[in-house]
Amino acid sequence: MVAYFFNLQNRENLKTVMKMSKHFLFALLSSCVVAVFVHCQDQSGFISLDCGLPEGSNYDDVDTGINYISDAAFINTGDSKTVSPVFSTVSTVLSNKQLWYVRTFPENIRNCYNIKVTSGTKYLIRATFMYGNYDSQNKVPDFELHLGPNLWARIRLYNESRVLPFEIIHASTLDYINICLINTNLGTPFISAIELRPLKNSTYVTQSGSLMLLARYDMGSTTNRSVRYGDDIYDRIWRPYITSTQLSTKSAIASSDDYHPAESVMSSASTLENSSERIFVYFETFDPISQFYFYLYFAEIEKLQVNQSREFNIYLNDEMWFGPVNPTYLNTTTVFSIAPIGKGMNYFWLNKTKNSTLPPIINAIEAYTVKEFKQSQTNQSDVDTIIKIKSTYGVNKHWQGDPCAPREYSWDGLECSYNGYDPPRIVSLNLSSSGLTGNIAPDLVNLTSIQNLDLSNNNLNGSLPEFLTKLSYLRVLNLSHNSLNGPVPGFLAKLTSLRILNLIGNKLTGSVPAELVRRLEDGSLVISCDGNPNLRCYEKKKNKFVVPVVAAAAALFTLLVALAIWLIQKRRKEQAFGYKRNDSLELKSRSFVYSDILRITNNFKRILGKGGFGTVYHGYLGDTQVAVKILSSSSSQGYKEFQAEITLLMRVHHRNLTNFVGYCNEGAKKGLIYEYMANGNLQQHLSGP
């Protein structure tokens, strides 16, 4: 953004003004010198992190009196580095200790600070960067700065000594914020300092979005030095803007609203020598669709005589914006936007009224652009739960920032649902082979949208807890290869959404309860429970006569239907596949349509092998790997193999046979879905390379 301040007799020079060089602003914004205005003020709510400062260290800044602490407690990644001595002796850095250290992130794409805040409170958040050749590479990196799951700014420093602060006014709806550095493969991200300052919620009100600072000027500076805390209670940094004519006073300046601009800023003002002139302030950004909010501050600092008056109107882009303004003696008046102002370029005219004998004045100005953060953060309950689970089990994963958003940086082992602007929800959690010990954590029930839970290949013990029945959307529960003990409880049948239950390789005892066996037999549930020495997987204690009769009748029925289909096929063997859907495959709960097969195999992306039946493809059912056999239309014996294999897999369960997951029987499109075996097939192991 570019800003200029001019005294103009008329608008004839406007085009010349707009063509002026923009390099002036970069030099102005790069300055980081601060004035010594240290007052004894309350720093409650301030969060001041010197990034890279050794863990456990802290200090009081000599200029502001603000207490800075190490950032080590707010992030568990990154390395602490010091800037090159060449840069630490530069005057702007020498007086600003927060620039001596940096935290750099050579590993991981996304690294995030987690900072506790008060939910709903508006904060001024400032992130500061100075490269300082900390790595002796003389190569300034380029990376992204994110606030939560949303892009805040692109960090481009251009040279080693440039100090680049980014400020935003933002209110978090959660009780924490994440500030993240994103590696874009253009150098290693780093950061020098992070500062949070609570504001009054009555200030900087927008219709939507947050406010990113473009400029904050002390328009009548007489010192050419920046002003911040403790002269400014919110620690806003006011940059000096020198003009040809200034007014100043040593008297105290009051502030009657909640904005409270720094008193030293308000004790001076820019004005004009010729009362017929008008003040012109011009702003431009490189984004033509930006929306702005402006805050103009006025205070009369001259004791006017009886025959003197100061009154002026404010014009924005040639239209009357506010007025008349009659600055109050030694008291601040704030004029601000109540709605966003469009265009990439805006200019103000301050023009005295006919009743005024004195020219207009301006003491300070702030300009912000609206930053819309459209990506919602993950549901707060899900975030709290997954963090507790990580703490309970000591999960050693690179879990930083928002669990689900942005989608490309979601946490390893998680899958989430996304529905417009609604907060994402965790629907799948895979903690397989994560070194988990102890009981199944009760916190899991707070993942109320979970559909797939994989806790396999750990060392969990204890019994199967009843609180699992509260996971009303759970479809796949994999508890295989743990040390779970006790009986398989019948209350698991209450999980009516459950389709796959894997209990292989535990220490469970007794028999699978009748409630679960009934669901197994009606096809609504697939149970795998081999490898439990003291567990009888599918024995039922009741109806010992009825069950064998029903099973025999079902087997006979299956055989008769298979025979009928074989006879029909024999008569039509020269015809293409014209089967009807109502053949012998009646396990409706295991039935998949062809579109499901396409989704599961990612449009048949990966081939595992080929045989007389057809081609076998790799796929995913949720987070579970599966193998999908597709019946080939060129195979004359394919359908018989298809029929025989599905009959076998529906009736036989053994630890040395792959588990049957489901089938597709949609006209000529037929396929089987079963457990994926990662170590290849028998032929490969027998024949060798």
XYZ file of C-alpha atoms in Angstrom:
689
model
C 0.000 0.000 0.000
C 1.143 3.526 -0.759
C 0.110 6.683 1.102
C 0.952 10.322 0.392
C 0.099 13.558 2.174
C 0.029 16.833 0.241
C -1.088 20.431 0.435
C -2.855 21.311 -2.817
C -4.438 24.483 -4.089
C -6.631 22.463 -6.462
C -6.969 19.084 -8.131
C -4.803 19.854 -11.174
C -1.795 18.094 -9.600
C -3.741 14.947 -8.657
C -2.524 12.882 -11.603
C 1.053 13.889 -10.877
C 0.631 12.874 -7.240
C -0.680 9.428 -8.159
C 2.334 8.770 -10.397
C 4.928 9.468 -7.689
C 7.435 6.771 -6.797
C 6.304 4.156 -4.324
C 9.804 3.418 -3.008
C 9.367 6.125 -0.380
C 6.797 4.034 1.486
C 8.973 0.915 1.649
C 11.741 2.875 3.327
C 9.216 4.362 5.734
C 7.594 1.057 6.676
C 10.948 -0.690 7.121
C 11.878 1.644 9.950
C 11.577 -0.007 13.345
C 12.877 2.747 15.595
C 10.606 3.383 18.567
C 10.368 6.378 20.842
C 11.085 6.128 24.547
C 7.662 6.695 26.045
C 7.674 4.188 28.893
C 4.867 4.707 31.342
C 3.759 2.399 34.120
C 0.783 0.743 32.459
C -1.045 -2.512 32.822
C 0.224 -5.286 30.536
C -2.498 -7.746 31.544
C -3.596 -9.773 28.548
C -0.401 -8.992 26.641
C 1.312 -11.993 25.038
C 4.855 -11.128 23.943
C 6.969 -13.908 22.428
C 10.575 -13.453 21.401
C 10.822 -16.299 18.895
C 14.010 -18.307 19.249
C 14.868 -16.870 22.663
C 16.361 -19.730 24.751
C 13.738 -21.710 26.662
C 12.967 -20.305 30.108
C 14.431 -16.871 29.291
C 12.652 -13.525 29.527
C 13.499 -9.834 29.694
C 11.933 -6.362 29.898
C 12.348 -4.347 26.711
C 14.428 -1.240 27.481
C 12.305 1.037 25.278
C 8.773 -0.112 26.051
C 9.087 -1.930 29.370
C 7.150 -4.877 27.863
C 8.142 -8.263 29.256
C 9.094 -10.733 26.508
C 9.354 -14.481 27.064
C 10.674 -17.416 25.058
C 8.299 -18.951 22.531
C 9.431 -22.503 23.386
C 6.312 -23.273 25.453
C 4.016 -22.425 22.526
C 5.502 -24.697 19.848
C 7.320 -28.030 19.869
C 9.182 -27.775 16.558
C 11.797 -25.500 15.041
C 15.343 -24.446 15.876
C 16.612 -21.370 17.718
C 19.089 -19.237 15.765
C 20.735 -15.821 16.199
C 21.048 -13.247 13.446
C 24.459 -12.448 12.019
C 26.530 -10.032 14.162
C 26.642 -7.732 11.146
C 22.904 -7.122 11.562
C 22.634 -7.239 15.361
C 24.813 -4.088 15.559
C 22.581 -2.073 13.221
C 20.850 0.693 15.180
C 17.321 -0.467 14.382
C 18.128 -3.978 15.616
C 20.402 -2.988 18.482
C 17.516 -1.189 20.216
C 15.032 -3.954 19.383
C 16.101 -7.136 21.134
C 13.212 -9.121 19.616
C 15.184 -9.152 16.347
C 18.315 -10.789 17.793
C 16.863 -14.309 17.632
C 14.697 -16.190 15.143
C 12.953 -19.541 15.260
C 13.474 -21.399 12.014
C 11.557 -24.421 10.686
C 13.698 -26.629 8.411
C 11.364 -29.626 8.857
C 7.682 -30.170 8.046
C 5.543 -28.181 5.647
C 3.395 -26.550 8.337
C 4.606 -25.502 11.796
C 2.170 -23.790 14.144
C 2.127 -21.855 17.389
C -0.788 -22.627 19.697
C -1.624 -19.607 21.834
C -4.390 -19.500 24.432
C -6.661 -16.453 24.182
C -10.012 -15.322 25.535
C -12.716 -16.447 23.137
C -14.606 -13.552 21.568
C -12.026 -10.937 22.571
C -10.634 -8.700 19.859
C -6.833 -8.757 19.599
C -4.214 -6.808 17.748
C -1.907 -9.593 16.522
C 1.550 -8.705 15.233
C 4.086 -11.066 13.651
C 7.544 -9.639 12.925
C 10.231 -10.944 10.583
C 13.897 -10.045 9.960
C 16.133 -12.554 8.215
C 19.465 -11.116 9.383
C 21.354 -13.860 7.492
C 20.906 -16.154 10.515
C 21.883 -19.212 8.430
C 24.908 -17.578 6.697
C 23.335 -18.417 3.331
C 22.630 -14.832 2.217
C 19.411 -16.125 0.698
C 16.180 -14.521 1.887
C 13.345 -17.110 1.975
C 9.795 -16.708 0.714
C 6.982 -18.434 2.624
C 3.408 -18.065 3.893
C 1.981 -16.858 7.184
C -1.366 -18.385 8.205
C -3.763 -17.389 10.969
C -5.523 -20.606 11.867
C -6.441 -22.396 8.631
C -6.417 -19.217 6.522
C -3.720 -17.386 4.602
C -2.769 -14.170 6.392
C 0.156 -12.919 4.280
C 2.953 -13.909 1.935
C 6.320 -13.163 3.556
C 8.688 -11.536 1.062
C 11.551 -9.638 2.668
C 13.705 -8.869 -0.410
C 16.856 -8.232 1.654
C 18.600 -9.442 4.799
C 18.088 -6.337 6.955
C 14.489 -5.465 6.229
C 12.177 -5.580 9.242
C 8.683 -6.633 8.219
C 5.851 -6.523 10.770
C 2.373 -7.783 9.883
C -0.582 -6.665 11.996
C -4.158 -7.830 12.025
C -7.131 -7.105 14.290
C -8.940 -10.372 14.821
C -11.376 -11.959 17.277
C -11.129 -15.728 17.697
C -14.328 -17.704 18.194
C -12.259 -20.371 19.988
C -10.136 -20.167 23.119
C -6.885 -20.379 21.170
C -5.333 -19.176 17.952
C -2.817 -20.894 15.691
C -0.144 -18.872 13.936
C 1.427 -21.075 11.270
C 4.446 -20.846 8.975
C 4.058 -22.686 5.660
C 7.010 -23.881 3.601
C 6.358 -23.112 -0.087
C 9.670 -24.625 -1.288
C 11.229 -21.163 -1.609
C 13.374 -21.273 1.510
C 13.090 -22.195 5.176
C 10.354 -20.294 7.084
C 11.328 -18.376 10.218
C 9.870 -15.770 12.588
C 11.313 -13.143 14.929
C 8.466 -12.160 17.271
C 4.752 -12.654 17.974
C 2.715 -10.121 19.968
C -0.951 -10.142 20.986
C -2.660 -7.093 22.532
C -6.308 -7.195 23.691
C -8.536 -4.390 22.425
C -11.935 -3.086 23.404
C -14.592 -4.941 21.414
C -16.307 -1.610 20.769
C -13.387 -0.548 18.556
C -12.496 -1.455 14.978
C -15.949 -2.856 14.229
C -16.454 -4.397 10.789
C -19.414 -5.799 8.928
C -17.393 -8.949 8.278
C -13.846 -10.255 8.359
C -10.756 -9.065 10.179
C -8.712 -5.897 9.642
C -5.163 -6.077 8.293
C -3.085 -2.956 8.864
C -1.995 -0.967 5.825
C -0.725 2.197 7.500
C -0.722 3.937 10.871
C 0.764 7.434 10.776
C 1.635 10.112 13.288
C 0.777 12.828 10.788
C 2.283 15.735 12.693
C 5.402 14.077 14.084
C 8.001 16.518 15.325
C 10.532 13.832 16.373
C 10.718 11.549 13.307
C 10.537 8.576 15.685
C 7.965 5.832 16.019
C 5.648 5.763 19.023
C 4.281 2.671 20.780
C 3.758 1.304 24.314
C 3.683 2.722 26.942
C 2.496 5.943 25.296
C -0.054 3.839 23.407
C -1.994 1.593 25.777
C -2.699 -0.942 23.004
C 0.940 -0.979 21.805
C 0.033 0.246 18.335
C 3.129 1.404 16.457
C 2.682 4.910 15.030
C 5.096 5.697 12.203
C 6.250 9.322 11.802
C 4.989 11.266 8.812
C 6.792 14.566 8.441
C 5.068 17.435 6.656
C 6.119 21.006 6.058
C 3.863 22.581 8.666
C 3.215 21.193 12.159
C 1.524 22.339 15.308
C 2.417 20.949 18.720
C 1.660 21.346 22.400
C 3.050 20.111 25.700
C -0.405 20.005 27.264
C -2.103 16.661 27.983
C -4.531 15.392 25.350
C -7.634 13.544 26.560
C -9.513 10.830 24.691
C -13.254 10.454 25.202
C -13.720 7.193 23.236
C -12.213 3.691 23.398
C -9.661 4.190 20.622
C -7.184 6.090 22.842
C -4.534 7.048 20.263
C -1.138 7.740 21.808
C -1.077 11.066 23.624
C 2.252 12.084 22.110
C 0.797 11.426 18.647
C -2.212 13.624 19.345
C -0.094 16.450 20.803
C 1.089 17.382 17.314
C -0.739 17.879 14.034
C -0.177 18.605 10.366
C -1.740 21.738 8.981
C -1.327 24.288 6.184
C 0.267 27.717 6.075
C -2.326 29.026 3.656
C -5.894 28.699 4.879
C -7.131 28.544 1.284
C -5.281 25.276 0.691
C -6.613 21.844 1.486
C -5.036 18.721 2.893
C -4.881 15.760 0.560
C -4.186 12.159 1.720
C -3.902 9.423 -0.901
C -3.962 5.618 -0.385
C -3.438 2.913 -2.954
C -3.079 -0.863 -2.798
C -1.996 -3.321 -5.430
C -5.249 -5.248 -5.015
C -8.007 -3.486 -6.973
C -10.807 -5.285 -5.113
C -9.629 -4.397 -1.598
C -12.101 -2.998 0.910
C -10.940 -0.409 3.427
C -11.698 0.945 6.859
C -10.212 4.331 7.817
C -9.750 5.981 11.218
C -8.903 9.700 11.329
C -7.941 11.416 14.596
C -8.261 15.134 15.326
C -7.489 17.293 18.347
C -7.235 21.066 18.496
C -3.869 21.892 20.056
C -3.985 25.685 19.592
C -5.821 27.912 22.010
C -7.982 29.775 19.525
C -8.738 33.433 19.902
C -12.282 34.748 19.959
C -12.088 35.756 16.329
C -10.581 32.420 15.229
C -12.332 29.233 14.187
C -11.329 25.900 12.694
C -13.964 23.908 10.815
C -13.591 21.623 7.814
C -15.284 18.889 5.817
C -13.819 15.522 4.823
C -14.279 14.370 1.237
C -13.595 10.805 0.136
C -13.014 10.288 -3.587
C -14.642 13.679 -4.309
C -17.783 12.900 -2.334
C -18.720 14.388 1.013
C -17.798 11.778 3.635
C -18.020 13.544 7.005
C -18.382 17.035 8.371
C -18.181 19.584 9.458
C -15.400 18.710 11.905
C -14.741 21.131 14.766
C -11.735 19.697 16.626
C -12.087 19.938 20.391
C -9.338 21.700 22.284
C -6.990 19.122 23.910
C -9.477 16.304 23.307
C -9.462 13.612 20.631
C -12.197 13.272 18.020
C -12.231 9.987 16.051
C -13.850 9.815 12.618
C -14.080 6.296 11.178
C -15.749 4.086 8.601
C -18.936 2.315 9.613
C -19.015 0.289 6.372
C -16.244 -0.975 4.113
C -14.980 1.361 1.412
C -14.161 -0.216 -1.926
C -11.624 0.416 -4.694
C -7.897 -0.172 -4.740
C -7.242 3.587 -4.579
C -8.790 6.146 -2.216
C -8.056 9.788 -1.442
C -9.265 12.223 1.193
C -9.686 15.994 0.921
C -9.804 18.044 4.093
C -11.298 21.389 3.088
C -12.163 24.268 5.411
C -15.726 25.559 5.469
C -16.741 29.127 4.724
C -17.166 29.797 8.439
C -13.576 28.795 9.235
C -10.728 31.245 9.575
C -8.062 28.577 10.004
C -6.958 25.720 7.725
C -7.780 22.063 8.530
C -5.544 19.893 10.677
C -5.003 16.141 11.085
C -3.157 14.464 13.958
C -3.141 10.777 12.995
C -4.639 8.277 10.603
C -5.006 4.490 10.369
C -5.891 2.515 7.239
C -6.919 -1.157 7.211
C -8.021 -3.586 4.534
C -10.641 -6.256 5.118
C -9.283 -9.790 5.376
C -11.964 -12.423 4.937
C -11.098 -15.728 6.595
C -13.580 -18.045 4.900
C -12.141 -21.418 5.922
C -13.816 -22.407 9.193
C -11.779 -23.924 11.976
C -12.461 -27.497 13.055
C -15.319 -28.039 15.502
C -14.093 -26.958 18.960
C -15.227 -30.171 20.690
C -13.386 -32.297 18.124
C -10.226 -30.219 18.559
C -10.342 -30.453 22.360
C -10.934 -34.202 22.155
C -8.146 -35.006 19.720
C -5.686 -32.918 21.760
C -6.686 -34.817 24.922
C -6.264 -38.129 23.118
C -2.815 -37.047 21.944
C -1.896 -36.143 25.523
C -3.420 -39.280 27.069
C -1.592 -41.679 24.782
C 1.506 -39.565 24.132
C 0.891 -39.782 20.391
C 4.137 -39.084 18.562
C 2.803 -37.491 15.398
C 3.386 -34.121 13.784
C 0.023 -32.713 14.815
C 0.100 -28.913 14.692
C -2.372 -26.213 13.797
C -5.959 -26.950 12.931
C -6.648 -30.722 12.669
C -8.790 -30.525 9.514
C -8.140 -27.204 7.825
C -6.920 -26.289 5.385
C -7.670 -29.673 3.867
C -4.221 -30.065 2.285
C -2.585 -29.801 5.732
C -4.989 -31.979 7.742
C -3.393 -34.110 10.433
C -1.880 -37.472 9.566
C -4.308 -40.257 10.449
C -7.415 -38.044 10.319
C -10.163 -37.703 7.766
C -12.688 -34.904 8.064
C -16.033 -33.924 6.595
C -16.411 -30.509 4.950
C -19.765 -28.824 4.491
C -19.551 -25.284 3.152
C -18.705 -22.785 5.872
C -19.660 -25.161 8.688
C -16.773 -26.212 10.947
C -15.136 -29.417 9.666
C -15.771 -32.591 11.704
C -13.432 -35.513 12.331
C -14.994 -38.644 10.767
C -12.020 -41.025 10.736
C -9.172 -41.583 13.209
C -6.335 -44.009 12.475
C -3.963 -44.572 15.404
C -2.775 -47.970 14.236
C 0.797 -48.824 15.335
C 1.054 -45.650 17.430
C 2.392 -47.230 20.622
C -0.865 -46.798 22.555
C -1.034 -48.380 26.007
C -3.659 -48.600 28.759
C -7.422 -48.713 28.362
C -9.497 -47.385 25.489
C -9.726 -43.654 26.267
C -13.199 -42.405 27.317
C -12.491 -39.122 25.485
C -13.125 -40.938 22.216
C -16.886 -40.672 22.753
C -16.627 -36.915 22.242
C -15.761 -37.502 18.580
C -19.473 -37.638 17.922
C -19.163 -37.712 14.110
C -16.593 -40.497 13.956
C -17.311 -43.221 11.394
C -14.022 -45.105 11.233
C -11.876 -45.822 14.310
C -8.646 -47.804 13.955
C -6.744 -48.581 17.175
C -5.080 -51.740 15.871
C -1.505 -52.950 16.449
C -1.042 -51.273 19.829
C -0.885 -52.547 23.408
C -4.326 -51.542 24.660
C -5.691 -53.629 27.514
C -8.809 -53.898 29.655
C -12.311 -54.779 28.545
C -14.391 -53.372 25.720
C -16.085 -50.300 27.253
C -19.812 -49.615 26.988
C -19.224 -45.948 26.171
C -18.399 -47.054 22.617
C -22.158 -47.413 22.051
C -22.411 -43.602 22.170
C -20.584 -43.377 18.834
C -23.811 -43.483 16.896
C -22.203 -43.028 13.438
C -19.411 -45.577 13.877
C -19.207 -47.969 10.906
C -15.739 -49.523 11.201
C -14.077 -50.425 14.525
C -10.633 -52.023 14.282
C -9.223 -53.196 17.626
C -7.094 -56.019 16.275
C -3.719 -57.034 17.680
C -3.979 -55.468 21.128
C -4.214 -57.054 24.590
C -7.923 -56.509 25.237
C -9.422 -59.046 27.631
C -12.726 -60.196 29.080
C -15.864 -61.200 27.170
C -17.153 -59.660 23.966
C -20.079 -57.598 25.290
C -23.533 -57.894 23.784
C -24.101 -54.153 24.089
C -21.980 -53.689 20.942
C -25.097 -54.727 19.037
C -26.514 -51.307 19.992
C -24.078 -49.809 17.498
C -26.592 -50.209 14.689
C -24.384 -48.293 12.248
C -21.428 -50.638 12.833
C -20.581 -52.706 9.749
C -17.061 -54.032 10.425
C -15.744 -55.173 13.838
C -12.164 -56.456 13.920
C -11.086 -58.144 17.188
C -8.325 -60.389 15.816
C -5.312 -61.100 18.017
C -6.492 -60.084 21.507
C -7.091 -61.968 24.782
C -10.874 -61.998 24.737
C -12.752 -64.890 26.347
C -16.095 -66.692 26.153
C -18.301 -66.617 23.072
C -19.497 -63.970 20.697
C -22.920 -62.975 22.109
C -26.068 -64.050 20.296
C -26.989 -60.411 19.612
C -23.864 -60.010 17.496
C -24.185 -63.423 15.864
C -27.672 -62.504 14.651
C -26.263 -59.394 13.009
C -23.490 -61.494 11.513
C -26.006 -63.922 10.036
C -28.305 -61.261 8.641
C -25.334 -59.621 6.949
C -25.461 -56.296 8.795
C -22.113 -56.881 10.516
C -18.763 -58.448 9.619
C -16.879 -59.767 12.655
C -13.250 -60.886 12.665
C -12.185 -62.417 15.959
C -9.606 -65.138 15.313
C -6.394 -65.163 17.305
C -8.190 -65.004 20.670
C -7.275 -68.436 22.170
C -10.090 -68.432 24.721
C -12.818 -66.993 22.514
C -15.328 -69.074 20.537
C -15.958 -66.763 17.661
C -19.442 -67.710 16.418
C -20.908 -70.257 18.813
C -24.471 -69.525 19.984
C -25.715 -70.795 23.305
C -29.391 -70.884 22.412
C -31.586 -72.255 19.621
C -29.118 -75.123 18.998
C -31.684 -76.978 16.883
C -33.160 -74.088 14.960
C -29.859 -72.590 13.864
C -28.473 -75.738 12.118
C -31.812 -76.272 10.357
C -31.940 -72.676 9.177
C -28.272 -72.833 8.136
C -28.850 -76.081 6.207
C -31.924 -74.687 4.480
C -30.002 -71.545 3.549
C -27.137 -73.624 2.171
C -29.561 -75.805 0.167
C -31.303 -72.719 -1.153
C -27.975 -71.199 -2.173
C -26.984 -74.431 -3.916
C -30.287 -74.632 -5.834
C -30.070 -71.012 -6.927
C -26.446 -71.466 -7.985
C -27.452 -74.564 -9.993
C -30.276 -72.675 -11.689
C -27.961 -69.857 -12.625
C -25.405 -72.326 -13.979
C -28.064 -73.948 -16.198
C -29.186 -70.583 -17.500
C -25.603 -69.593 -18.194
C -24.926 -72.808 -20.017
C -27.776 -72.037 -22.438
C -26.588 -68.471 -22.920
C -22.849 -69.020 -22.947
C -22.506 -67.397 -26.375
C -24.250 -64.222 -25.209
C -22.742 -61.251 -23.416
C -23.301 -60.795 -19.711
C -27.042 -60.186 -19.285
C -27.662 -61.243 -15.693
C -30.465 -59.784 -13.643
C -29.785 -58.230 -10.280
C -32.003 -60.662 -8.354
C -29.588 -63.627 -8.456
C -28.223 -65.502 -5.457
C -26.340 -62.663 -3.822
C -28.725 -61.646 -1.107
C -26.488 -60.103 1.567
C -27.900 -56.660 0.991
C -25.891 -54.995 3.759
C -22.682 -56.110 2.021
C -23.867 -54.947 -1.372
C -22.097 -52.088 -3.188
C -23.154 -50.323 -6.364
C -20.735 -49.835 -9.225
C -20.224 -46.144 -8.395
C -19.028 -47.265 -4.938
C -16.471 -49.524 -6.638
C -15.188 -46.613 -8.717
C -14.807 -44.485 -5.595
C -13.171 -47.256 -3.547
C -10.585 -48.008 -6.275
C -10.097 -44.357 -7.317
C -11.323 -45.272 -10.824
C -9.263 -48.499 -10.903
C -6.019 -46.577 -10.434
C -3.784 -49.363 -9.041
C -3.702 -52.971 -10.309
C -2.651 -55.687 -7.853
C -2.838 -58.659 -10.223
C -4.778 -60.538 -12.899
C -6.244 -64.048 -13.188
C -8.908 -66.150 -14.857
C -11.604 -64.366 -12.857
C -10.473 -60.903 -13.934
C -8.348 -58.014 -12.594
C -7.697 -57.257 -8.908
C -7.448 -53.584 -7.904
C -6.244 -51.833 -4.758
C -8.699 -49.579 -2.916
C -9.748 -47.900 0.310
C -12.982 -48.388 2.237
C -12.727 -45.432 4.587
C -9.184 -45.776 5.943
C -9.166 -49.580 5.500
C -7.233 -51.021 2.554
C -9.155 -53.525 0.452
C -8.651 -55.592 -2.691
C -11.366 -55.496 -5.362
C -11.780 -58.305 -7.913
C -13.683 -57.227 -11.032
C -15.279 -59.935 -13.217
C -13.875 -59.798 -16.737
C -16.414 -59.805 -19.577
C -13.931 -61.809 -21.684
C -13.767 -64.704 -19.238
C -16.063 -67.603 -20.179
C -15.627 -69.203 -16.764
C -15.521 -65.903 -14.850
C -19.063 -65.913 -13.572
C -18.785 -69.455 -12.217
C -15.663 -68.458 -10.303
C -17.448 -65.350 -9.105
C -20.408 -67.418 -7.867
C -18.204 -70.049 -6.212
C -15.974 -67.546 -4.457
C -18.792 -65.470 -3.006
C -20.533 -68.624 -1.768
C -17.328 -69.742 -0.080
C -16.486 -66.393 1.492
C -20.015 -65.927 2.882
C -19.892 -69.258 4.703
C -16.286 -69.863 5.704
C -14.281 -67.820 8.242
C -10.708 -68.797 8.997
C -7.591 -66.937 10.123
C -5.726 -68.047 6.981
C -8.442 -66.823 4.613
C -8.876 -63.186 3.673
C -11.981 -61.634 5.199
C -14.943 -61.049 2.893
C -16.055 -57.392 2.938
C -18.725 -57.130 0.228
C -19.667 -57.489 -3.417
C -21.042 -55.629 -6.428
C -23.716 -57.288 -8.571
C -24.976 -54.620 -10.952
C -25.930 -56.237 -14.259
C -22.751 -57.131 -16.140
C -20.656 -55.269 -13.566
C -19.691 -57.729 -10.855
C -16.936 -57.656 -8.295
C -15.785 -58.898 -4.885
C -14.297 -56.790 -2.094
C -12.119 -58.475 0.483
C -9.310 -57.831 2.934
C -6.092 -56.503 1.409
C -2.960 -58.601 2.027
C 0.098 -56.372 1.813
C 2.772 -59.048 1.369
C 1.827 -60.390 -2.060
C 0.446 -63.777 -3.089
C 1.641 -67.356 -2.716
C 2.859 -67.608 -6.299
C 5.193 -64.661 -5.846
C 6.735 -66.164 -2.710
C 7.172 -69.608 -4.309
C 8.545 -68.499 -7.666
C 10.799 -65.691 -6.473
C 11.953 -62.741 -8.595
